[in-house]
Amino acid sequence: MSVTSSSVLESPLTWESFNPYHDIHTMISGYSAHLFPNESPPQFWSKYQVWDWLQQIMDMHQIDLSSIPLQNFDMDGHQLCSLSYQDFLLAAGSVGPILFHSLSELKLGGQYQMEIGPLDLKLEVDTYPDPDPSSSPTELYEPPLRPTPPVASPAPSSPEIKRCNSRSYQVKRQSPRGSHLWEFIRDILLHPERNPGLIKWEDRTEGVFRFLKSEAVAQLWGKKKNNSSMTYEKLSRAMRYYYKREILERVDGRRLVYKFGRNARGWKETEK
DNA sequence: ATGGTTTTTCCTGATT
DNA sequence: AAATCAGGAAAAACCA
């Protein structure tokens, strides 16, 4: 209530600008509950805050923001909160349930008290749904965890979607194909603004990059694979296997530094 | 259903 | 000292 929406509107906040912690914990600690710790409940969000929320959730699920018609979410928090589950389905197709679920959590406000220690993330990693379809009476979740490679929507930039049909369940994922570890890493690299400080390019044109928060990346990876016990130690073992296949090239002496090899595709700026 | 591929897990030892 | 790097081995998870 005390939100001065005017100030918000005057300076369109980016996520980073008001995100107090540039830390991965905001992203991997489940969804919502403390994404906006300092902000009002969703009912009081401005359009910009709705936008930021959308971006965050989509990011978390590695779904391209462009796969849903953003015009459908040109509204403030109050309006957003009045949307039904069906509305979400219509507005965002198969992503709808995800958004609905996230918003539901946020609506419940501060009742979440997840305190996460830097090293203890296990407790809330189960924000992912149980794969058992029979268990949930509320069909909050229809997670597009499956890569859905067969449904081709390869059009590089197809803004054709005006409204998502709730029947045609399909999600265009941001990465061209599959979700292998190296692709996961690449996709983080490809979104530097949205993934502050996780991994950074060391030499963009050469494909050299460095892990800044190795354990955080590992946790993120684990989350994607629904494996809460992933560690950088294990992730890095998988990375080392890439050397042989020339997906990665070895980089001497420098710790946490890797380099894409000839068999890694899609990371160059001048490449598709 | 099965075999190939990729990732995970665990481990020992070296390096920084 | 604690992290990271190196790979071997084998199990598990994935995929065609």
CSV table of C-alpha atoms in Angstrom, one decimal, chain A residues 31 54-68 70 92-99 128 141-148 161 170-175 187 191 194 224:
chain,number,residue,atom,x,y,z
A,31,TYR,CA,10.6,-20.3,-6.9
A,54,LEU,CA,7.7,-13.2,-15.6
A,55,GLN,CA,11.3,-12.9,-16.6
A,56,GLN,CA,12.6,-14.6,-13.5
A,57,ILE,CA,10.2,-17.5,-13.7
A,58,MET,CA,10.8,-18.1,-17.4
A,59,ASP,CA,14.5,-17.9,-16.8
A,60,MET,CA,14.4,-20.5,-14.1
A,61,HIS,CA,12.7,-22.9,-16.3
A,62,GLN,CA,15.0,-22.2,-19.2
A,63,ILE,CA,12.1,-21.2,-21.3
A,64,ASP,CA,12.4,-18.4,-23.8
A,65,LEU,CA,10.4,-15.4,-22.8
A,66,SER,CA,9.4,-15.0,-26.4
A,67,SER,CA,7.5,-18.3,-26.3
A,68,ILE,CA,4.6,-16.6,-24.6
A,70,LEU,CA,3.8,-10.9,-23.6
A,92,ALA,CA,0.6,-18.8,-21.6
A,93,GLY,CA,-0.2,-22.3,-22.8
A,94,SER,CA,1.8,-24.9,-21.2
A,95,VAL,CA,3.8,-22.4,-19.2
A,96,GLY,CA,0.6,-21.2,-17.6
A,97,PRO,CA,0.6,-23.8,-14.8
A,98,ILE,CA,4.1,-22.8,-13.9
A,99,LEU,CA,3.3,-19.2,-13.7
A,128,TYR,CA,10.0,-29.3,-8.4
A,141,TYR,CA,1.9,-28.4,-12.5
A,142,GLU,CA,2.4,-29.5,-16.0
A,143,PRO,CA,6.1,-29.1,-16.1
A,144,PRO,CA,7.6,-29.0,-19.5
A,145,LEU,CA,10.6,-30.7,-18.1
A,146,ARG,CA,10.9,-32.8,-21.1
A,147,PRO,CA,12.8,-31.2,-23.9
A,148,THR,CA,10.1,-31.8,-26.4
A,161,ILE,CA,2.1,-16.5,-31.4
A,170,GLN,CA,4.1,-27.2,-26.4
A,171,VAL,CA,6.9,-25.1,-25.3
A,172,LYS,CA,9.6,-23.7,-27.4
A,173,ARG,CA,12.7,-24.0,-25.4
A,174,GLN,CA,15.4,-21.5,-25.8
A,175,SER,CA,18.2,-23.8,-26.6
A,187,ASP,CA,22.9,-21.0,-22.3
A,191,HIS,CA,22.3,-14.6,-20.8
A,194,ARG,CA,20.0,-12.5,-16.3
A,224,LYS,CA,17.5,-28.8,-13.8
